[in-house]
Tab-separated table of C-alpha atoms in Angstrom:
chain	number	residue	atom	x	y	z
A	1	UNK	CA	5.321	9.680	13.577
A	2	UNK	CA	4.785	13.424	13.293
A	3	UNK	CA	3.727	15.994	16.135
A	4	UNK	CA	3.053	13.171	18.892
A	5	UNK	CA	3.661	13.769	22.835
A	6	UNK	CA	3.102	12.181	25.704
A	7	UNK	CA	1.802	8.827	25.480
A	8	UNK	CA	2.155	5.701	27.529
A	9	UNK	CA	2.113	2.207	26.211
A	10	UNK	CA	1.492	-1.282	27.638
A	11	UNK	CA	4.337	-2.659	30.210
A	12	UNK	CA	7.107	-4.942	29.820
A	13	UNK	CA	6.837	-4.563	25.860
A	14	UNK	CA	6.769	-0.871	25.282
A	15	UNK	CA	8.734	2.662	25.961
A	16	UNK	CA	6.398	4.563	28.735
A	17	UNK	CA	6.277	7.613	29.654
A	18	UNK	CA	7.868	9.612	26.647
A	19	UNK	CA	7.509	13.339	25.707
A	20	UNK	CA	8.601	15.036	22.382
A	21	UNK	CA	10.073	18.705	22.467
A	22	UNK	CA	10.420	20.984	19.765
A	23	UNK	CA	13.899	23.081	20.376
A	24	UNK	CA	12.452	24.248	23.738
A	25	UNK	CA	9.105	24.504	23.666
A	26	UNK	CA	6.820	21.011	24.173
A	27	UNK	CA	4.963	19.672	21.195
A	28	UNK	CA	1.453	20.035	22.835
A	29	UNK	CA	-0.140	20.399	25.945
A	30	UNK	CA	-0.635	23.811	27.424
A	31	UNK	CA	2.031	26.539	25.811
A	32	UNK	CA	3.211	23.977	23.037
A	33	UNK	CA	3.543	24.839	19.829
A	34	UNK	CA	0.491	22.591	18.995
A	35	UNK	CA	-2.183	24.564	20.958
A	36	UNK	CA	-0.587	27.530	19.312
A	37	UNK	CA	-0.824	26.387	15.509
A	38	UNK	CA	-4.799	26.030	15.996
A	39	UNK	CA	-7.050	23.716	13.911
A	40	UNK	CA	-9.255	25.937	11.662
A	41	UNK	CA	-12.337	23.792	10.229
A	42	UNK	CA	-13.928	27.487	9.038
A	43	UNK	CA	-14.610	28.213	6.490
A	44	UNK	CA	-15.952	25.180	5.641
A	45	UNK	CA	-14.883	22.756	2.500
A	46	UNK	CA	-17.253	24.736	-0.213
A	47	UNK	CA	-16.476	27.779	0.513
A	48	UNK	CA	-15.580	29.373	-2.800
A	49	UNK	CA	-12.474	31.234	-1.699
A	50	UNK	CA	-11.360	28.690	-0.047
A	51	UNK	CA	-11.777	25.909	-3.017
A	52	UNK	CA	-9.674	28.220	-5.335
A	53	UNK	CA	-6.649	28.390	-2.482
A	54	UNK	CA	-6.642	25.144	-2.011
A	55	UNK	CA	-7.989	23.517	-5.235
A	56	UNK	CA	-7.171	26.232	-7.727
A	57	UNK	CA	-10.485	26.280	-8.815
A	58	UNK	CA	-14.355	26.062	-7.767
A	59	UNK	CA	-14.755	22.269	-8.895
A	60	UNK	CA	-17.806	20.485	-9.438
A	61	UNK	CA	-21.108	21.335	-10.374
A	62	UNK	CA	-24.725	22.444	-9.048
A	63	UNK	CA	-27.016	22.180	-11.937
A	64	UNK	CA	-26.922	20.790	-15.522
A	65	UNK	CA	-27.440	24.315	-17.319
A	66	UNK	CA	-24.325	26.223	-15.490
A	67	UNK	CA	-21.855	27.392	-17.525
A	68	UNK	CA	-19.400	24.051	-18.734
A	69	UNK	CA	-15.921	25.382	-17.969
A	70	UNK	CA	-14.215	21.836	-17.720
A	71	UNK	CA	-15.326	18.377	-18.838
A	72	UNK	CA	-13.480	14.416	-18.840
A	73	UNK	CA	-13.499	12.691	-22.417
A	74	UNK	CA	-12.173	9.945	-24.245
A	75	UNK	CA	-10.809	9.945	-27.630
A	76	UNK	CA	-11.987	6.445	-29.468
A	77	UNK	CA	-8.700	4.792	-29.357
A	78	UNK	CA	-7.095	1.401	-30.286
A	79	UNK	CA	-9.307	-0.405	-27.660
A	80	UNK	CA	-12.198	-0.494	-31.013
A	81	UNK	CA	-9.950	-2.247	-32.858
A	82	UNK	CA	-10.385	-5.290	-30.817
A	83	UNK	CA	-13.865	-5.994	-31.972
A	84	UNK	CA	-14.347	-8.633	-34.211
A	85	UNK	CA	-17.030	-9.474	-36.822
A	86	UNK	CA	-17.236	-13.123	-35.563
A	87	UNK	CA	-18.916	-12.040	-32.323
A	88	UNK	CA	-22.098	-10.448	-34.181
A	89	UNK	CA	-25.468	-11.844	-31.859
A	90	UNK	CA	-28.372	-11.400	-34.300
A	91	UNK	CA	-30.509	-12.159	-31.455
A	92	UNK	CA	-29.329	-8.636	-29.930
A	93	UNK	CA	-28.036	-7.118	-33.790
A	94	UNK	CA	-24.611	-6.212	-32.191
A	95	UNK	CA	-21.241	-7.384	-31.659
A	96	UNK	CA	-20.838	-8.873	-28.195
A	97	UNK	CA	-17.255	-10.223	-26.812
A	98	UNK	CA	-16.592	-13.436	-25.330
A	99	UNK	CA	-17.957	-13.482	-21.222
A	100	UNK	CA	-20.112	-9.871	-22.622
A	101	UNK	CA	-16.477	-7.898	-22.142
A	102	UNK	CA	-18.175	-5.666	-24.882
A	103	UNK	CA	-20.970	-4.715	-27.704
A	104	UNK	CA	-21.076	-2.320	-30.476
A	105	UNK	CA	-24.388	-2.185	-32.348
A	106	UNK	CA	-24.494	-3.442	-35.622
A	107	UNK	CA	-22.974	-6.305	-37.861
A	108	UNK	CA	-19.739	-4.198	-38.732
A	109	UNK	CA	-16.836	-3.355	-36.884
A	110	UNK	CA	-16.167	0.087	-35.526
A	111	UNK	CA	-14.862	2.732	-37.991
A	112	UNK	CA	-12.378	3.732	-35.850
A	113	UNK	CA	-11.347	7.255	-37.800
A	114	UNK	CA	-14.985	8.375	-38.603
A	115	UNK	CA	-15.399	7.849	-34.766
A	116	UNK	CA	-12.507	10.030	-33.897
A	117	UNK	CA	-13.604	12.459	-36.586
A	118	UNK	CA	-16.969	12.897	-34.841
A	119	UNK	CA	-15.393	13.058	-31.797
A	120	UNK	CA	-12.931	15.828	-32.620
A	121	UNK	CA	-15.452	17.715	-34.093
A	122	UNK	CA	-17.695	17.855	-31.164
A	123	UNK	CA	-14.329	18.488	-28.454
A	124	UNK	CA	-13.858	21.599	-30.869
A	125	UNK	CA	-17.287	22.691	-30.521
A	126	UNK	CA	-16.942	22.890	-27.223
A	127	UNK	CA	-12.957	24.433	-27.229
A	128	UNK	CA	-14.955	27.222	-28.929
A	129	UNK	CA	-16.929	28.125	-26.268
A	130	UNK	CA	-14.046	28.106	-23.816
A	131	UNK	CA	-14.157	24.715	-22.572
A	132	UNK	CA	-11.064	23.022	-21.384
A	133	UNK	CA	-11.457	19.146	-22.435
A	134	UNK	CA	-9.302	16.792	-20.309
A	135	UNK	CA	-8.382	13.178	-21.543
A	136	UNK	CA	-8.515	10.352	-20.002
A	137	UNK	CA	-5.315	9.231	-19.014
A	138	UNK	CA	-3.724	5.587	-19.653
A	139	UNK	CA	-7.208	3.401	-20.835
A	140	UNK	CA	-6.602	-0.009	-21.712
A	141	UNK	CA	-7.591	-1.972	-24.454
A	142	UNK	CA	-9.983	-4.350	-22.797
A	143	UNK	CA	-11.818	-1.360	-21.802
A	144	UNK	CA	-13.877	-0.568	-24.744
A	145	UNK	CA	-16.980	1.635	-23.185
A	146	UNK	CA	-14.678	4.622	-22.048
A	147	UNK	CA	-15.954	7.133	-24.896
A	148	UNK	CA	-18.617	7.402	-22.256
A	149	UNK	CA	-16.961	9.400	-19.381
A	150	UNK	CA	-20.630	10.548	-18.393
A	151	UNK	CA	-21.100	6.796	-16.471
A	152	UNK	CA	-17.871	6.766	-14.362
A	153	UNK	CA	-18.296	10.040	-12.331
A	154	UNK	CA	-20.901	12.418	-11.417
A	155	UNK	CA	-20.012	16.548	-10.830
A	156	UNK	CA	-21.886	17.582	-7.345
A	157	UNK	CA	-20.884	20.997	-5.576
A	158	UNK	CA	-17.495	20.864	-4.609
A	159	UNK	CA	-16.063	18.239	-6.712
A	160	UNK	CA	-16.861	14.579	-7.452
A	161	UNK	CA	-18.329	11.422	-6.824
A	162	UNK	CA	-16.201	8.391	-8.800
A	163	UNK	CA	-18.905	5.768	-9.302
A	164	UNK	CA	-18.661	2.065	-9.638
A	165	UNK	CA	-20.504	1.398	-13.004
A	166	UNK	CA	-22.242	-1.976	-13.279
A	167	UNK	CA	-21.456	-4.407	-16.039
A	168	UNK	CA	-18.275	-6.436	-16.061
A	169	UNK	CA	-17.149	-4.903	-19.247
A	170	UNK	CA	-16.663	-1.206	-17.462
A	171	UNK	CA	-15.129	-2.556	-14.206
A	172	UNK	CA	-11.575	-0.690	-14.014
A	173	UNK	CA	-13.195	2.209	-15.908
A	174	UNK	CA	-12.923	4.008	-12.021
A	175	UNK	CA	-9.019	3.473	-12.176
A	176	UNK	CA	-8.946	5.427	-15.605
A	177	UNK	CA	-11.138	8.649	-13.989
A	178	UNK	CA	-9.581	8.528	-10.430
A	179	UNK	CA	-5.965	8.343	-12.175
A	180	UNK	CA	-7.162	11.510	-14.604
A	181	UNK	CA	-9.161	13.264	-12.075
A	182	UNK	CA	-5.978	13.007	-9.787
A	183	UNK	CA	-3.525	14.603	-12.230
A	184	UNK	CA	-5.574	17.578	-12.998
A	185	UNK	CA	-6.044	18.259	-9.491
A	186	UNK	CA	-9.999	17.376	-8.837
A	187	UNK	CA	-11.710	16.952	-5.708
A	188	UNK	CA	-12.477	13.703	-5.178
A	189	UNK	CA	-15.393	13.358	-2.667
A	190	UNK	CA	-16.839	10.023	-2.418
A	191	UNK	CA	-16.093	6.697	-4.242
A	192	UNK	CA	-18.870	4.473	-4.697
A	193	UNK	CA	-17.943	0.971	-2.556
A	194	UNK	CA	-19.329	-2.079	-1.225
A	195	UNK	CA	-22.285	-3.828	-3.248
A	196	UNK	CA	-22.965	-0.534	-4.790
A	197	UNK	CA	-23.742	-0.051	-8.218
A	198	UNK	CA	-24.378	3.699	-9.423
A	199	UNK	CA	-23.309	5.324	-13.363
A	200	UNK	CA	-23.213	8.701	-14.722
A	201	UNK	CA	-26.503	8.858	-16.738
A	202	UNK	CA	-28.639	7.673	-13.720
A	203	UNK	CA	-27.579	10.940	-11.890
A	204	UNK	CA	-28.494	14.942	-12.063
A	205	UNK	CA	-28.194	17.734	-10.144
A	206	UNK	CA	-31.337	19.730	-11.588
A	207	UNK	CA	-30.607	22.483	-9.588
A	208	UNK	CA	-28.764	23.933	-6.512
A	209	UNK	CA	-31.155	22.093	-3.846
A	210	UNK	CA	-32.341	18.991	-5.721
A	211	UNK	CA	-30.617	15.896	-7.510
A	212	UNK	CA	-31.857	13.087	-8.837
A	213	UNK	CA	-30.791	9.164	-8.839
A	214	UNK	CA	-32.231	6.408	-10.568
A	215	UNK	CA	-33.413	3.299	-8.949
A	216	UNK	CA	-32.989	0.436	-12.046
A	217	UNK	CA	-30.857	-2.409	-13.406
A	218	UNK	CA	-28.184	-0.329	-12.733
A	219	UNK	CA	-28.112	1.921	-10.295
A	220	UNK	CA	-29.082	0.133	-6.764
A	221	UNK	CA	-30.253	1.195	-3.386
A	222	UNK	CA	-26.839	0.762	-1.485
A	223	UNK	CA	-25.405	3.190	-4.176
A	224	UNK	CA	-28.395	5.750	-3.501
A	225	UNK	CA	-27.770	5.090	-0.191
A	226	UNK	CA	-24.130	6.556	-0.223
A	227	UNK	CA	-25.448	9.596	-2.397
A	228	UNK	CA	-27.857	10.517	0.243
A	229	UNK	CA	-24.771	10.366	2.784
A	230	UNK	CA	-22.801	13.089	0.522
A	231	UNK	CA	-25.446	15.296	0.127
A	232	UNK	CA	-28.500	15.284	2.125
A	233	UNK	CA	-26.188	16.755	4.603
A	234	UNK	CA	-25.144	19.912	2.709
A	235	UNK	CA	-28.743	20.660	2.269
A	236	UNK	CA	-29.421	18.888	-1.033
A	237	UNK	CA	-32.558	16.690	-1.562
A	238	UNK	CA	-31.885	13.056	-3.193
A	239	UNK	CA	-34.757	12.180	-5.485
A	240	UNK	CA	-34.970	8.614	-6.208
A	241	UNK	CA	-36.346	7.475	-9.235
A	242	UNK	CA	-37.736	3.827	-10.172
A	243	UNK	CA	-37.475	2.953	-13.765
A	244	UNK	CA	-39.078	0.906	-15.468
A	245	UNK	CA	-38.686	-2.709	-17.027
A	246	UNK	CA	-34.510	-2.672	-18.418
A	247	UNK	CA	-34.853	0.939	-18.625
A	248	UNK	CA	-31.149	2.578	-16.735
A	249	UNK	CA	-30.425	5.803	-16.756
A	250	UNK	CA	-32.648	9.328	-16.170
A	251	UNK	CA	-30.311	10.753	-18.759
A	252	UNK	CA	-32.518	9.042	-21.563
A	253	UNK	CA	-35.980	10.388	-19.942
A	254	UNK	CA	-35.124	13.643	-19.063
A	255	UNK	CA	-32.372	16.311	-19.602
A	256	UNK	CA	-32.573	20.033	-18.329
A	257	UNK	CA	-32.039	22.255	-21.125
A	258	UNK	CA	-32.302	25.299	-19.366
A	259	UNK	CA	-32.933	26.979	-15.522
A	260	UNK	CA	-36.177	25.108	-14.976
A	261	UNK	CA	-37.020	23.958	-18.578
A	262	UNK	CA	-36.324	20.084	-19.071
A	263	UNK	CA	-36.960	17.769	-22.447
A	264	UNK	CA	-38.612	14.775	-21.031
A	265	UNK	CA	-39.969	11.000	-22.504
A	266	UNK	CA	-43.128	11.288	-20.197
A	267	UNK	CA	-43.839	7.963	-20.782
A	268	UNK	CA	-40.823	6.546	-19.017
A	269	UNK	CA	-41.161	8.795	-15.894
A	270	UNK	CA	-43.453	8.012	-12.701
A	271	UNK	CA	-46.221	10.066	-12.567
A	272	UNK	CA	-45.008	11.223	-9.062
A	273	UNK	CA	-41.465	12.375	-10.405
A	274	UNK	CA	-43.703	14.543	-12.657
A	275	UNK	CA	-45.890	15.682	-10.671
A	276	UNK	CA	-42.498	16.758	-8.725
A	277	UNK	CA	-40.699	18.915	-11.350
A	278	UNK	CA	-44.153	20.764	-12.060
A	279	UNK	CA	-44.077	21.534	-8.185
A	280	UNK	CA	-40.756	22.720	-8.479
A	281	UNK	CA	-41.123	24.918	-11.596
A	282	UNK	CA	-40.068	23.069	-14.321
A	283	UNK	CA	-41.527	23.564	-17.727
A	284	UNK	CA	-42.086	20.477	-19.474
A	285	UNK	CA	-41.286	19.773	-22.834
A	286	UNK	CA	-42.190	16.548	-24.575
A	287	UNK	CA	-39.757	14.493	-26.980
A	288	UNK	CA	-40.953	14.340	-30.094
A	289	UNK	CA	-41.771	10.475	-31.178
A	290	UNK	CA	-39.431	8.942	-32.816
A	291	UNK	CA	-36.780	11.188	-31.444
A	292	UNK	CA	-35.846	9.462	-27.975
A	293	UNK	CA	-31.509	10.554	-28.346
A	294	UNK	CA	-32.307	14.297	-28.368
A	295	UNK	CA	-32.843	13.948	-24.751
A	296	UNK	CA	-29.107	12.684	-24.191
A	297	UNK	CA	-27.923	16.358	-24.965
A	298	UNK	CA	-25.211	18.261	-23.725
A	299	UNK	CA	-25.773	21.692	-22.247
A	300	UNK	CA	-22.711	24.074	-23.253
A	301	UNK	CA	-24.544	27.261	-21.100
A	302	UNK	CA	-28.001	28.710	-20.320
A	303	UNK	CA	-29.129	28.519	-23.987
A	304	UNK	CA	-26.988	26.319	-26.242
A	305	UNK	CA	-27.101	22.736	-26.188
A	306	UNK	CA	-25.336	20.299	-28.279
A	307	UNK	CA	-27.621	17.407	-30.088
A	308	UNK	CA	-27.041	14.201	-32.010
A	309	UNK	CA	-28.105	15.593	-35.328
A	310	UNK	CA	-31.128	14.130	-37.483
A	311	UNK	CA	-33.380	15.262	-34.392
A	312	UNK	CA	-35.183	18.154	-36.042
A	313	UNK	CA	-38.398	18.439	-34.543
A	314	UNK	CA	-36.792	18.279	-31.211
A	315	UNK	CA	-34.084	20.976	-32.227
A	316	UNK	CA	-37.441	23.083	-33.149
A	317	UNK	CA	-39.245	22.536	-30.286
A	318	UNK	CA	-35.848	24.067	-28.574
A	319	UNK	CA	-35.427	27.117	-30.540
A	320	UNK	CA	-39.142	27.952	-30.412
A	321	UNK	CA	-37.850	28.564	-26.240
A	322	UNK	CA	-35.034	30.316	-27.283
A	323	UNK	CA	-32.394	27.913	-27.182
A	324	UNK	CA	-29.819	27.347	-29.489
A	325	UNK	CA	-28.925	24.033	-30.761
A	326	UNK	CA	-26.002	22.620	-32.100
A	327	UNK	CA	-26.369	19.538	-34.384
A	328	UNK	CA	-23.480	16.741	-33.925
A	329	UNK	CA	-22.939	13.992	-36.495
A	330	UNK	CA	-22.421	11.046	-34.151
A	331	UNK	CA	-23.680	7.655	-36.030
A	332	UNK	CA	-20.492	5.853	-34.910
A	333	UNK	CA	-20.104	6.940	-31.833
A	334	UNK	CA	-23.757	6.281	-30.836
A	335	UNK	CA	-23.091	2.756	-31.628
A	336	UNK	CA	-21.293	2.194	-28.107
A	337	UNK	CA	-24.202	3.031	-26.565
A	338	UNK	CA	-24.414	6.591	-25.940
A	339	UNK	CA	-25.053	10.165	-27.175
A	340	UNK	CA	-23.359	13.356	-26.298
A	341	UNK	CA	-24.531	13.297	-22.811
A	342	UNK	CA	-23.154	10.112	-22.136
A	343	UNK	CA	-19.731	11.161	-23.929
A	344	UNK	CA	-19.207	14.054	-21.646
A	345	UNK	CA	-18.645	14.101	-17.557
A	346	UNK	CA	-18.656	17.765	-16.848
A	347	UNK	CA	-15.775	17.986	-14.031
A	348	UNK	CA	-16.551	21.996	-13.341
A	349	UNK	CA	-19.618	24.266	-14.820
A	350	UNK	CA	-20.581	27.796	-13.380
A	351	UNK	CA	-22.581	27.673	-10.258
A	352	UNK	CA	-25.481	29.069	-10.254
């Protein structure tokens, strides 16, 4: 069983007394070969040097406005064409499956080319600025949500955090992310377990020191609880967030568009989480009415963002602070639920 040595066991069932040598030399003890081949716990896990010897690369992420350099997708597959007209609720103007295993907004069935047309066109927007755009890897059909990788893991320094998303039409979503994470060679470093419940778009690292988790429908306190155990402990303050009413993720209330400039819905955000942000620098911009999705943005780097498009006052608002945007036709793909924010879980960006 590897580099054991002495050990004794209990009597009258068990070997005693027996000691393991390596060609001459003992396997540990004083002079062995063990004490010589020392354990060496520095530098520690996040040391950069160390993550690209060992990992190949400096995984993970630190803010939302680094640099993207990697991100987990899915391609709209076959999975859409199990929807079926018959399950159209008018009550909630979408199709929902038998037991809730799915909904798409809308009477009609998904377009399944137009959404892989949109979806092409926004992985080659970001191929063009250097971004390498992993797949996920073996998704079944019954799992219909995957188009939004943002909800099944979260980037933190040093890798990432597989979550355990909440409704019974995403459970087995985590087996799709660990199996793709695993094959390109990410850093898994905490899996949420237990009762927890925690997605994607209820997370954020604003910044190197602070992240943010929402408290709601579906994101719960044993979840937040693990989050504070990964990182309070390399130095990063947890900011929990209540939502209110059926509201879930921080993702459509605030994104951070640049270093300390964030797009927020004030009107969905405590006054205390506010009043937090101002304290730690963060200019405030509000979302135009009427145009709640440019929030769920993707930030490319420091001054380019990708937006559903249609949101022209808010892509104004942007460019009057010097940032670029970059419309995104995404009418089909919205209808599962999410914008390009929620399509994208950023597995590596710059740190900054």
């Amino acid at each position: 069983c590897g580099d054991f040595c002495e050990f004794t066991l209990d009597k009258g069932h068990f070997i005693t007394g027996v000691r393991m040598e390596i060609g001459n030399t003992p396997a540990c003890g004083k002079g062995s070969l063990i004490e010589y081949i020392v354990a060496e716990p520095e530098p520690e896990f996040l040391d950069p040097e160390r993550m690209v010897r060992c990992w190949g690369a400096r995984w993970g992420a630190n803010s939302e406005y680094g640099k993207l350099k990697v991100v987990y997708m899915h391609r709209p597959g076959k999975e859409l064409l199990t929807m079926r007209k018959e399950d159209y609720m008018e009550e909630y103007d979408a199709l929902i499956g038998p037991n809730r295993s799915y909904y798409w907004a809308g009477k009609d069935v998904p377009n399944l080319e137009k959404a892989q047309e949109q979806h092409d066109y926004f992985t080659d927007i970001l191929r063009s600025h250097g971004v390498e755009v992993v797949y996920s890897v073996d998704n079944p059909d019954y799992l219909r949500k995957t188009v939004n990788t943002r909800d099944v893991a979260a980037a933190v320094p040093g890798g990432m955090m597989v979550l355990r998303p909440a409704p019974y039409m995403r459970h087995g979503e985590e087996l799709v992310a660990t199996r793709t994470l695993g094959m390109r060679g990410v850093p898994i470093l905490a899996t949420i377990h237990g009762t927890g419940m925690l997605e994607g778009g209820g997370f954020m690292m604003l910044d190197p020191e602070h992240a943010v988790v929402t408290h709601s429908c579906r994101c719960n306190g044993e979840a937040i609880t693990q989050v504070r155990a990964l990182l309070e402990p390399i130095g990063i303050e947890v900011i929990e967030v209540a939502v209110p009413g059926y509201e879930i993720h921080i993702d459509g209330m605030l994104s951070i568009v640049d270093e300390k400039t964030a797009l927020v819905n004030s009107t969905l955000l405590p006054y205390t989480f506010i009043t937090k942000l101002q304290s730690l620098g963060y200019k405030l911009l509000e979302v135009p009415e009427g145009e709640s999705w440019a929030i769920n943005n993707l930030v490319i780097e420091p001054g380019l963002v990708c937006m559903i498009d249609g949101m022209n006052a808010s892509k104004k608002l942007l460019e009057r602070q010097g940032i670029e945007v970059i419309s995104l036709p995404w009418d089909e793909n919205i209808k599962s639920g999410g914008g390009p924010h929620c399509g994208t879980c950023p597995l590596m960006r710059e740190y900054v």
